[in-house]
Short mmCIF file of C-alpha atoms in Angstrom, two decimals:
data_model
loop_
_atom_site.label_atom_id
_atom_site.label_comp_id
_atom_site.label_asym_id
_atom_site.label_seq_id
_atom_site.Cartn_x
_atom_site.Cartn_y
_atom_site.Cartn_z
CA UNK A 18 -45.23 -4.52 -17.56
CA UNK A 19 -46.84 -6.05 -13.95
CA UNK A 20 -45.41 -9.34 -14.30
CA UNK A 21 -41.87 -8.09 -15.09
CA UNK A 22 -41.37 -5.42 -12.42
CA UNK A 23 -37.42 -6.38 -11.93
CA UNK A 24 -34.43 -4.75 -12.88
CA UNK A 25 -31.27 -6.29 -12.85
CA UNK A 26 -28.24 -4.14 -12.19
CA UNK A 27 -24.34 -4.95 -13.24
CA UNK A 28 -21.39 -3.65 -12.03
CA UNK A 29 -18.01 -4.44 -13.46
CA UNK A 30 -15.44 -3.40 -11.35
CA UNK A 31 -11.47 -3.42 -10.62
CA UNK A 32 -12.03 -6.32 -8.43
CA UNK A 33 -15.24 -8.11 -8.30
CA UNK A 34 -18.27 -8.26 -10.36
CA UNK A 35 -21.93 -7.63 -8.92
CA UNK A 36 -25.20 -7.48 -9.72
CA UNK A 37 -28.55 -6.57 -8.09
CA UNK A 38 -32.08 -7.42 -8.66
CA UNK A 39 -34.41 -4.35 -7.14
CA UNK A 40 -37.70 -3.38 -7.33
CA UNK A 41 -39.84 -0.52 -6.93
CA UNK A 42 -41.47 -0.13 -3.37
CA UNK A 43 -44.74 -0.54 -3.34
CA UNK A 44 -46.67 2.28 -2.30
CA UNK A 45 -43.64 4.62 -2.71
CA UNK A 46 -42.44 5.67 -6.30
CA UNK A 47 -39.08 7.33 -5.15
CA UNK A 48 -38.21 3.74 -3.02
CA UNK A 49 -36.71 0.48 -3.55
CA UNK A 50 -35.96 -2.80 -2.72
CA UNK A 51 -33.31 -4.86 -3.62
CA UNK A 52 -34.69 -8.45 -3.55
CA UNK A 53 -30.82 -10.03 -3.96
CA UNK A 54 -27.49 -9.08 -4.58
CA UNK A 55 -24.64 -10.79 -5.30
CA UNK A 56 -20.35 -10.32 -5.83
CA UNK A 57 -17.95 -12.10 -7.39
CA UNK A 58 -13.29 -11.64 -7.14
CA UNK A 59 -13.27 -10.95 -11.16
CA UNK A 60 -9.36 -12.82 -10.39
CA UNK A 61 -8.29 -11.13 -14.06
CA UNK A 62 -5.12 -9.37 -14.03
CA UNK A 63 -2.70 -10.80 -16.45
CA UNK A 64 0.20 -10.10 -18.33
CA UNK A 65 0.11 -6.69 -21.02
CA UNK A 66 -0.03 -8.13 -24.80
CA UNK A 67 1.92 -5.34 -25.52
CA UNK A 68 5.92 -6.54 -24.30
CA UNK A 69 6.37 -2.70 -24.58
CA UNK A 70 4.10 -1.55 -21.78
CA UNK A 71 6.80 -3.32 -19.31
CA UNK A 72 5.97 -3.30 -15.79
CA UNK A 73 3.83 -0.35 -16.30
CA UNK A 74 1.02 -1.97 -18.25
CA UNK A 75 -2.36 -3.23 -16.17
CA UNK A 76 -4.70 -5.60 -18.08
CA UNK A 77 -7.15 -7.70 -17.59
CA UNK A 78 -8.45 -10.95 -18.52
CA UNK A 79 -11.96 -9.96 -20.13
CA UNK A 80 -12.80 -13.71 -20.28
CA UNK A 81 -12.28 -14.02 -16.21
CA UNK A 82 -14.63 -10.89 -15.88
CA UNK A 83 -17.43 -12.31 -17.92
CA UNK A 84 -16.85 -15.84 -15.99
CA UNK A 85 -17.66 -13.75 -12.92
CA UNK A 86 -20.07 -11.98 -14.45
CA UNK A 87 -22.06 -15.73 -15.50
CA UNK A 88 -21.29 -16.49 -12.09
CA UNK A 89 -23.27 -13.92 -10.22
CA UNK A 90 -26.20 -14.22 -12.55
CA UNK A 91 -25.88 -18.11 -11.41
CA UNK A 92 -26.17 -17.37 -8.23
CA UNK A 93 -29.48 -14.96 -8.39
CA UNK A 94 -32.98 -16.15 -7.67
CA UNK A 95 -34.02 -17.73 -11.18
CA UNK A 96 -37.64 -16.85 -10.38
CA UNK A 97 -36.76 -13.02 -10.02
CA UNK A 98 -34.30 -13.44 -13.06
CA UNK A 99 -37.45 -13.69 -15.25
CA UNK A 100 -39.10 -10.90 -14.32
CA UNK A 101 -36.49 -8.79 -15.41
CA UNK A 102 -37.63 -5.83 -17.40
CA UNK A 103 -34.63 -4.04 -17.75
CA UNK A 104 -31.14 -4.33 -17.53
CA UNK A 105 -28.36 -1.37 -16.22
CA UNK A 106 -24.76 -1.78 -16.45
CA UNK A 107 -21.73 0.04 -15.21
CA UNK A 108 -18.16 -0.74 -14.79
CA UNK A 109 -14.49 0.66 -14.27
CA UNK A 110 -14.25 3.99 -16.02
CA UNK A 111 -11.22 5.45 -18.25
CA UNK A 112 -10.04 1.81 -19.45
CA UNK A 113 -10.52 0.44 -22.91
CA UNK A 114 -10.31 -3.25 -24.85
CA UNK A 115 -10.95 -3.64 -28.55
CA UNK A 116 -12.72 -6.43 -30.77
CA UNK A 117 -13.79 -7.37 -33.90
CA UNK A 118 -17.50 -6.41 -34.78
CA UNK A 119 -19.71 -9.70 -35.31
CA UNK A 120 -17.07 -11.76 -33.63
CA UNK A 121 -16.81 -10.47 -29.86
CA UNK A 122 -18.67 -13.00 -29.08
CA UNK A 123 -20.12 -16.48 -29.38
CA UNK A 124 -23.53 -17.40 -27.48
CA UNK A 125 -23.92 -21.01 -25.86
CA UNK A 126 -25.86 -23.00 -23.15
CA UNK A 127 -23.88 -23.30 -19.70
CA UNK A 128 -25.76 -25.92 -18.61
CA UNK A 129 -29.20 -24.60 -19.25
CA UNK A 130 -28.26 -21.06 -19.23
CA UNK A 131 -27.48 -19.41 -22.26
CA UNK A 132 -24.42 -17.34 -21.65
CA UNK A 133 -22.07 -15.46 -23.93
CA UNK A 134 -18.43 -16.30 -24.52
CA UNK A 135 -15.83 -13.54 -25.54
CA UNK A 136 -13.90 -14.65 -28.77
CA UNK A 137 -11.91 -11.92 -30.82
CA UNK A 138 -11.18 -9.53 -28.22
CA UNK A 139 -7.97 -8.06 -26.37
CA UNK A 140 -7.06 -7.82 -23.11
CA UNK A 141 -8.95 -4.62 -20.95
CA UNK A 142 -6.30 -1.89 -20.48
CA UNK A 143 -7.38 -0.67 -17.03
CA UNK A 144 -7.52 3.21 -15.29
CA UNK A 145 -4.63 2.08 -13.82
CA UNK A 146 -2.53 1.37 -16.63
CA UNK A 147 1.07 3.60 -16.35
CA UNK A 148 2.48 3.06 -19.33
CA UNK A 149 1.81 6.86 -20.91
CA UNK A 150 4.56 8.40 -19.05
CA UNK A 151 4.58 12.17 -18.38
CA UNK A 152 6.78 12.76 -22.23
CA UNK A 153 4.33 10.74 -23.43
CA UNK A 154 1.78 12.70 -22.48
CA UNK A 155 3.33 16.28 -23.05
CA UNK A 156 3.43 14.77 -26.83
CA UNK A 157 -0.04 14.50 -27.10
CA UNK A 158 -2.14 17.08 -28.16
CA UNK A 159 -4.10 19.39 -25.92
CA UNK A 160 -7.60 18.28 -25.62
CA UNK A 161 -11.01 20.71 -26.38
CA UNK A 162 -12.29 19.80 -23.32
CA UNK A 163 -12.12 21.03 -19.40
CA UNK A 164 -10.86 17.46 -18.86
CA UNK A 165 -7.47 16.85 -19.23
CA UNK A 166 -6.06 13.56 -20.29
CA UNK A 167 -3.75 11.24 -18.07
CA UNK A 168 -2.11 7.71 -18.17
CA UNK A 169 -5.12 5.02 -18.44
CA UNK A 170 -7.62 6.92 -20.14
CA UNK A 171 -9.04 5.46 -23.78
CA UNK A 172 -7.67 8.08 -25.91
CA UNK A 173 -4.69 8.03 -24.30
CA UNK A 174 -4.16 4.31 -24.38
CA UNK A 175 -4.95 4.07 -27.73
CA UNK A 176 -2.41 7.17 -28.74
CA UNK A 177 -0.18 4.76 -26.85
CA UNK A 178 -1.02 1.78 -28.96
CA UNK A 179 -0.95 3.45 -32.21
CA UNK A 180 3.07 4.52 -31.72
CA UNK A 181 4.36 1.09 -30.10
CA UNK A 182 2.04 -1.34 -31.47
CA UNK A 183 0.37 -0.39 -34.81
CA UNK A 184 -0.04 -3.84 -36.25
CA UNK A 185 -2.17 -4.72 -32.61
CA UNK A 186 -4.76 -1.93 -33.39
CA UNK A 187 -4.92 -3.47 -36.91
CA UNK A 188 -6.39 -6.12 -35.51
CA UNK A 189 -9.84 -4.87 -34.23
CA UNK A 190 -12.42 -2.24 -36.11
CA UNK A 191 -14.24 -1.92 -32.28
CA UNK A 192 -13.69 -0.59 -29.10
CA UNK A 193 -15.12 0.83 -25.89
CA UNK A 194 -15.01 0.43 -22.14
CA UNK A 195 -15.46 -3.45 -20.08
CA UNK A 196 -19.37 -2.45 -19.62
CA UNK A 197 -19.73 -0.79 -23.12
CA UNK A 198 -18.65 -4.33 -24.59
CA UNK A 199 -21.22 -6.01 -22.66
CA UNK A 200 -23.93 -3.65 -23.41
CA UNK A 201 -22.93 -4.41 -27.13
CA UNK A 202 -22.54 -8.10 -27.19
CA UNK A 203 -25.90 -8.53 -24.95
CA UNK A 204 -27.71 -6.26 -27.83
CA UNK A 205 -25.97 -7.21 -30.34
CA UNK A 206 -24.96 -3.91 -31.96
CA UNK A 207 -22.90 -3.72 -35.30
CA UNK A 208 -21.11 -0.75 -33.38
CA UNK A 209 -20.57 0.03 -29.78
CA UNK A 210 -22.36 2.69 -27.82
CA UNK A 211 -21.33 4.72 -25.07
CA UNK A 212 -22.63 7.51 -22.87
CA UNK A 213 -21.06 10.74 -22.10
CA UNK A 214 -20.00 9.68 -18.79
CA UNK A 215 -17.57 7.34 -20.15
CA UNK A 216 -16.33 9.41 -23.35
CA UNK A 217 -15.66 12.06 -20.82
CA UNK A 218 -13.51 9.24 -18.75
CA UNK A 219 -11.74 8.40 -22.15
CA UNK A 220 -10.57 11.87 -22.62
CA UNK A 221 -10.65 13.87 -25.71
CA UNK A 222 -14.66 14.50 -25.15
CA UNK A 223 -16.40 18.08 -25.12
CA UNK A 224 -19.38 17.63 -22.77
CA UNK A 225 -20.70 20.89 -23.99
CA UNK A 226 -20.90 19.95 -27.77
CA UNK A 227 -21.22 16.43 -26.53
CA UNK A 228 -18.48 15.25 -28.95
CA UNK A 229 -15.39 14.05 -29.33
CA UNK A 230 -12.38 15.91 -30.84
CA UNK A 231 -12.62 14.65 -34.04
CA UNK A 232 -10.83 17.29 -35.79
CA UNK A 233 -7.64 17.43 -33.38
CA UNK A 234 -7.45 13.15 -32.61
CA UNK A 235 -7.62 13.26 -37.15
CA UNK A 236 -4.93 15.33 -37.58
CA UNK A 237 -2.71 13.83 -34.84
CA UNK A 238 -3.06 10.18 -36.93
CA UNK A 239 -5.60 8.78 -33.68
CA UNK A 240 -7.91 6.28 -35.42
CA UNK A 241 -10.94 7.79 -34.92
CA UNK A 242 -13.24 5.07 -36.45
CA UNK A 243 -12.88 2.73 -32.93
CA UNK A 244 -14.74 5.88 -31.39
CA UNK A 245 -17.77 4.78 -29.75
CA UNK A 246 -21.03 6.65 -30.94
CA UNK A 247 -22.33 8.66 -27.61
CA UNK A 248 -26.11 9.16 -26.45
CA UNK A 249 -26.98 10.24 -22.90
CA UNK A 250 -27.02 7.95 -19.80
CA UNK A 251 -29.97 6.82 -19.00
CA UNK A 252 -31.17 6.01 -22.44
CA UNK A 253 -32.02 2.80 -24.08
CA UNK A 254 -28.59 1.07 -25.99
CA UNK A 255 -30.52 -1.71 -27.19
CA UNK A 256 -32.54 -4.61 -26.05
CA UNK A 257 -31.04 -8.36 -25.58
CA UNK A 258 -30.68 -10.34 -28.89
CA UNK A 259 -30.94 -13.50 -26.75
CA UNK A 260 -32.03 -15.42 -23.70
CA UNK A 261 -29.51 -14.78 -21.03
CA UNK A 262 -30.06 -16.95 -18.42
CA UNK A 263 -34.07 -16.65 -17.94
CA UNK A 264 -34.11 -12.80 -18.89
CA UNK A 265 -36.16 -13.06 -21.66
CA UNK A 266 -34.98 -11.94 -25.27
CA UNK A 267 -35.85 -8.40 -26.59
CA UNK A 268 -34.94 -7.02 -22.74
CA UNK A 269 -34.01 -3.77 -22.74
CA UNK A 270 -30.50 -3.04 -22.19
CA UNK A 271 -29.46 0.35 -20.93
CA UNK A 272 -26.60 2.21 -22.22
CA UNK A 273 -23.40 1.83 -19.89
CA UNK A 274 -23.10 3.99 -17.06
CA UNK A 275 -19.67 4.73 -14.85
CA UNK A 276 -19.97 3.32 -11.86
CA UNK A 277 -18.70 6.81 -10.41
CA UNK A 278 -22.07 8.17 -11.00
CA UNK A 279 -24.11 5.06 -10.55
CA UNK A 280 -23.13 4.71 -6.80
CA UNK A 281 -23.54 8.23 -6.67
CA UNK A 282 -27.22 7.73 -8.24
CA UNK A 283 -28.13 4.80 -5.57
CA UNK A 284 -26.60 6.60 -2.42
CA UNK A 285 -27.22 10.79 -3.12
CA UNK A 286 -30.67 11.26 -1.79
CA UNK A 287 -30.68 15.25 -1.81
CA UNK A 288 -28.05 17.35 -3.66
CA UNK A 289 -26.40 18.41 0.15
CA UNK A 290 -24.69 15.22 0.22
CA UNK A 291 -21.66 14.09 -0.16
CA UNK A 292 -20.50 11.12 -1.74
CA UNK A 293 -17.57 9.35 -0.49
CA UNK A 294 -16.51 6.13 -2.10
CA UNK A 295 -13.85 4.00 -0.97
CA UNK A 296 -12.90 1.17 -3.12
CA UNK A 297 -9.93 -0.11 -4.85
CA UNK A 298 -9.38 3.86 -5.30
CA UNK A 299 -11.02 6.42 -3.55
CA UNK A 300 -13.79 9.35 -4.59
CA UNK A 301 -15.15 12.75 -2.97
CA UNK A 302 -17.94 13.82 -4.96
CA UNK A 303 -20.73 16.45 -4.41
CA UNK A 304 -23.52 17.49 -6.63
CA UNK A 305 -22.91 21.08 -8.69
CA UNK A 306 -25.70 23.04 -9.26
CA UNK A 307 -28.40 23.15 -12.33
CA UNK A 308 -26.45 25.02 -14.85
CA UNK A 309 -22.95 24.78 -13.77
CA UNK A 310 -20.80 24.66 -16.59
CA UNK A 311 -17.02 23.70 -16.01
CA UNK A 312 -13.90 26.29 -17.20
CA UNK A 313 -13.28 24.50 -20.78
CA UNK A 314 -9.47 25.21 -20.49
CA UNK A 315 -7.94 20.95 -18.76
CA UNK A 316 -5.65 21.61 -16.05
CA UNK A 317 -3.56 18.66 -15.21
CA UNK A 318 -2.21 19.92 -12.00
CA UNK A 319 -6.09 20.58 -10.31
CA UNK A 320 -6.92 17.77 -7.94
CA UNK A 321 -10.60 18.36 -8.73
CA UNK A 322 -12.29 17.20 -11.85
CA UNK A 323 -15.81 17.63 -12.96
CA UNK A 324 -17.69 15.07 -14.55
CA UNK A 325 -20.78 14.96 -16.36
CA UNK A 326 -23.44 13.31 -14.29
CA UNK A 327 -27.38 12.89 -15.73
CA UNK A 328 -29.50 15.61 -17.40
CA UNK A 329 -26.60 17.38 -18.20
CA UNK A 330 -25.57 18.39 -14.74
CA UNK A 331 -21.84 17.90 -12.77
CA UNK A 332 -20.65 16.19 -10.40
CA UNK A 333 -16.97 17.67 -8.41
CA UNK A 334 -14.66 14.84 -8.14
CA UNK A 335 -11.93 14.27 -6.45
CA UNK A 336 -10.56 10.86 -7.44
CA UNK A 337 -7.52 9.79 -5.58
CA UNK A 338 -5.93 6.11 -7.43
CA UNK A 339 -4.92 5.34 -3.34
CA UNK A 340 -7.19 3.41 -1.76
CA UNK A 341 -8.03 0.00 -0.85
CA UNK A 342 -5.41 -1.06 -3.60
CA UNK A 343 -2.82 0.91 -0.96
CA UNK A 344 -4.30 -1.39 2.10
CA UNK A 345 -3.89 -4.58 -0.15
CA UNK A 346 -0.57 -3.38 -0.99
CA UNK A 347 0.37 -3.61 2.86
CA UNK A 348 -1.51 -6.85 3.44
CA UNK A 349 0.41 -8.25 0.45
CA UNK A 350 3.78 -7.11 1.47
CA UNK A 351 3.09 -8.22 5.12
CA UNK A 352 2.53 -11.96 3.90
CA UNK A 353 5.32 -11.43 1.82
CA UNK A 354 7.79 -10.57 4.80
CA UNK A 355 6.55 -13.23 6.84
CA UNK A 356 7.16 -16.01 3.75
CA UNK A 357 11.00 -14.80 3.32
CA UNK A 358 11.01 -15.41 7.61
CA UNK A 359 9.60 -19.17 6.44
CA UNK A 360 5.89 -18.77 8.06
CA UNK A 361 2.89 -19.16 5.38
CA UNK A 362 -0.47 -16.83 6.50
CA UNK A 363 -3.35 -16.23 4.28
CA UNK A 364 -3.78 -12.67 3.09
CA UNK A 365 -7.36 -12.83 4.58
CA UNK A 366 -6.03 -13.27 8.18
CA UNK A 367 -3.35 -11.01 7.91
CA UNK A 368 -6.67 -8.10 6.96
CA UNK A 369 -8.72 -8.85 9.55
CA UNK A 370 -6.06 -8.89 12.41
CA UNK A 371 -4.38 -5.83 11.43
CA UNK A 372 -7.58 -4.61 11.22
CA UNK A 373 -8.15 -5.56 14.82
CA UNK A 374 -5.04 -4.55 16.19
CA UNK A 375 -6.08 -0.96 14.53
CA UNK A 376 -9.15 -0.60 16.61
CA UNK A 377 -7.36 -1.27 20.11
CA UNK A 378 -5.04 1.47 18.89
CA UNK A 379 -7.13 4.72 19.60
CA UNK A 380 -4.59 7.26 17.89
CA UNK A 381 -1.62 7.41 16.41
CA UNK A 382 1.46 10.31 16.04
CA UNK A 383 2.90 8.26 13.11
CA UNK A 384 2.16 9.73 9.17
CA UNK A 385 1.85 8.19 6.53
CA UNK A 386 1.03 9.74 3.21
CA UNK A 387 -0.01 6.64 1.11
CA UNK A 388 0.47 8.13 -2.43
CA UNK A 389 2.76 4.95 -3.70
CA UNK A 390 0.61 5.20 -6.91
CA UNK A 391 1.58 8.65 -7.16
CA UNK A 392 -1.78 10.65 -8.08
CA UNK A 393 -3.35 11.87 -11.52
CA UNK A 394 -2.46 15.46 -10.26
CA UNK A 395 1.09 15.06 -8.86
CA UNK A 396 2.31 11.38 -11.07
CA UNK A 397 5.48 11.72 -9.34
CA UNK A 398 4.81 11.24 -6.21
CA UNK A 399 5.82 8.83 -3.74
CA UNK A 400 4.56 7.52 -0.57
CA UNK A 401 6.26 8.08 2.51
CA UNK A 402 6.52 8.05 6.44
CA UNK A 403 6.77 10.45 8.95
CA UNK A 404 6.98 10.94 12.84
CA UNK A 405 8.57 7.56 13.56
CA UNK A 406 9.51 6.91 17.24
CA UNK A 407 9.93 3.81 18.99
CA UNK A 408 6.16 3.90 20.66
CA UNK A 409 4.30 3.94 17.17
CA UNK A 410 5.68 0.77 15.67
CA UNK A 411 2.87 -1.72 16.48
CA UNK A 412 0.81 -3.01 13.64
CA UNK A 413 -2.15 -1.44 15.00
CA UNK A 414 -0.12 2.33 14.66
CA UNK A 415 0.85 1.54 11.44
CA UNK A 416 -2.62 -0.16 10.27
CA UNK A 417 -4.49 3.45 11.92
CA UNK A 418 -2.08 5.23 10.22
CA UNK A 419 -2.75 4.43 7.34
CA UNK A 420 -5.98 4.26 7.66
CA UNK A 421 -6.08 7.60 8.28
CA UNK A 422 -3.32 8.48 5.65
CA UNK A 423 -6.34 7.49 3.05
CA UNK A 424 -8.59 9.51 4.65
CA UNK A 425 -6.56 12.77 4.86
CA UNK A 426 -5.07 12.93 1.01
CA UNK A 427 -8.42 12.84 -0.09
CA UNK A 428 -8.79 16.13 1.74
CA UNK A 429 -5.33 17.76 0.47
CA UNK A 430 -7.25 17.02 -2.79
CA UNK A 431 -10.43 18.54 -1.83
CA UNK A 432 -10.71 20.63 1.91
CA UNK A 433 -13.72 19.76 3.28
CA UNK A 434 -14.21 23.61 4.21
CA UNK A 435 -14.87 23.61 0.21
CA UNK A 436 -17.77 21.24 0.35
CA UNK A 437 -19.33 22.96 3.29
CA UNK A 438 -19.36 26.61 0.80
CA UNK A 439 -20.75 23.93 -1.44
CA UNK A 440 -23.80 23.71 0.84
CA UNK A 441 -22.71 19.84 1.61
CA UNK A 442 -24.99 18.82 4.98
CA UNK A 443 -24.12 14.89 4.93
CA UNK A 444 -21.98 12.41 3.84
CA UNK A 445 -22.69 9.44 2.25
CA UNK A 446 -19.98 6.73 2.41
CA UNK A 447 -19.71 3.17 0.18
CA UNK A 448 -17.85 0.95 -1.49
CA UNK A 449 -16.22 -2.28 -0.41
CA UNK A 450 -12.86 -0.75 1.47
CA UNK A 451 -14.70 1.50 3.51
CA UNK A 452 -17.97 -1.27 4.15
CA UNK A 453 -15.10 -3.93 5.97
CA UNK A 454 -12.93 -1.80 7.72
CA UNK A 455 -14.43 -0.31 10.87
CA UNK A 456 -11.36 1.77 11.42
CA UNK A 457 -11.35 3.52 7.73
CA UNK A 458 -14.78 4.65 8.68
CA UNK A 459 -13.34 6.09 12.29
CA UNK A 460 -11.11 7.74 10.34
CA UNK A 461 -13.96 9.62 7.92
CA UNK A 462 -15.95 10.40 10.90
CA UNK A 463 -13.26 11.95 12.88
CA UNK A 464 -11.85 14.00 9.43
CA UNK A 465 -15.45 14.83 8.20
CA UNK A 466 -17.32 18.18 9.93
CA UNK A 467 -20.64 16.38 8.99
CA UNK A 468 -22.44 13.36 9.90
CA UNK A 469 -21.43 10.06 8.02
CA UNK A 470 -24.03 7.57 6.85
CA UNK A 471 -22.88 4.66 4.44
CA UNK A 472 -24.61 2.82 1.63
CA UNK A 473 -24.32 -0.93 0.69
CA UNK A 474 -21.21 -2.23 -1.11
CA UNK A 475 -22.88 -3.08 -4.32
CA UNK A 476 -23.83 0.30 -4.42
CA UNK A 477 -22.69 0.85 -8.63
CA UNK A 478 -24.94 -2.53 -9.25
CA UNK A 479 -28.23 -0.96 -7.45
CA UNK A 480 -27.34 2.56 -9.23
CA UNK A 481 -27.67 1.10 -12.84
CA UNK A 482 -30.12 -0.79 -11.86
CA UNK A 483 -32.58 2.28 -10.06
CA UNK A 484 -32.04 4.62 -13.54
CA UNK A 485 -33.28 1.60 -15.88
CA UNK A 486 -36.53 0.99 -12.81
CA UNK A 487 -36.84 5.01 -13.06
CA UNK A 488 -36.83 4.87 -16.80
CA UNK A 489 -39.94 1.94 -16.90
CA UNK A 490 -41.52 3.69 -14.39
CA UNK A 491 -41.72 7.28 -16.12
CA UNK A 492 -42.62 5.02 -19.28
CA UNK A 493 -45.30 3.59 -17.34
CA UNK A 494 -46.47 6.77 -16.38
CA UNK A 495 -46.48 8.33 -19.73
#
């Protein structure tokens, strides 16, 4: 064990894949050192496999995601990979993909490195998928859970496919999130295994009984054989069935975690911390006291949901669909406008220039409600711009107002006074959209009545690694 003391953390996000190598700090059992980290863009968006999904369908090519994962591992130090004693995996919650048992991948040699290539797999239908409209969701059975079901949730997507593309489902006999798939392929699992964190994100899962709503689902004709087995987060799903890059065969792999919970695990040092993650979407998270149990009646109109964390505790989560993706839409709009005017400019150039302009514009009266994608509790809400005056039309004004609007929208979902009542004393900021946007940081500090500090962009990957690191340390102590 002394020779293999490093844990690898992987995060399969919506727009990027990240990996981090973590080791316990010498002389400090609660500390850790990030030895190396890497991030690669996924660039996985693709057309929906079912034509009936229409423009609301949001899917990703699993092969591109795995390619980005392998690019990350190839960039990590080989001398550290061979010391890896545990692998933690997290990823984008709610989404669902399908594969054929025993045919989900093929192990090959990429140069000198053994890797797995997806084979009999579907696309990943992501959390951003909008094919399940209000009427369709209203037709579904009521969950026996404290969590509502929304479009983009795994079970809602399967219900939609059952109604609109039943032949598609007959092609597969296993399902999971993208990170459940990776764990299953690494370990050669004959049946997918899922943590309660990801099960809850699919819907129709009761966190008190730790079980799927099997009777309700069977009565509705749901293909329950596709539901993975469920275990506690932090448990080992299996061991690597093959050498993977320089990581030895037989290395422990943890059951896949939600990226939200993994991010929080890496950031939240005290229960009095709240975590604000702004990446593609936005989450504001506070830890609920031990013994807290959410009311077992789902409320689709509630802006705050309670997601399982570790050791049967819960996180209070205000999860906005509108975050870094809205800034990306704004950049894309500007680039498109300029293209229509006969000018070509890179999106990266536009992004940096607009942040510079907003940084020089310290305040604005312009008000932007940035809910382009609606919200799960307000699916029909659209974005708006108000208080427009001739003096507030510069790029700096608009960008400043957009960043402020993202933060204010979150405030409307979970008032910061509520955080104070829960005993929050500090906010930890994390996520790629926040880490590289100084204006967004300024608006966060302006809005929150607490000190704000910042984590790393690879927080979910680090968190996944830390869960496995802590498990290994506990085993050594035992």
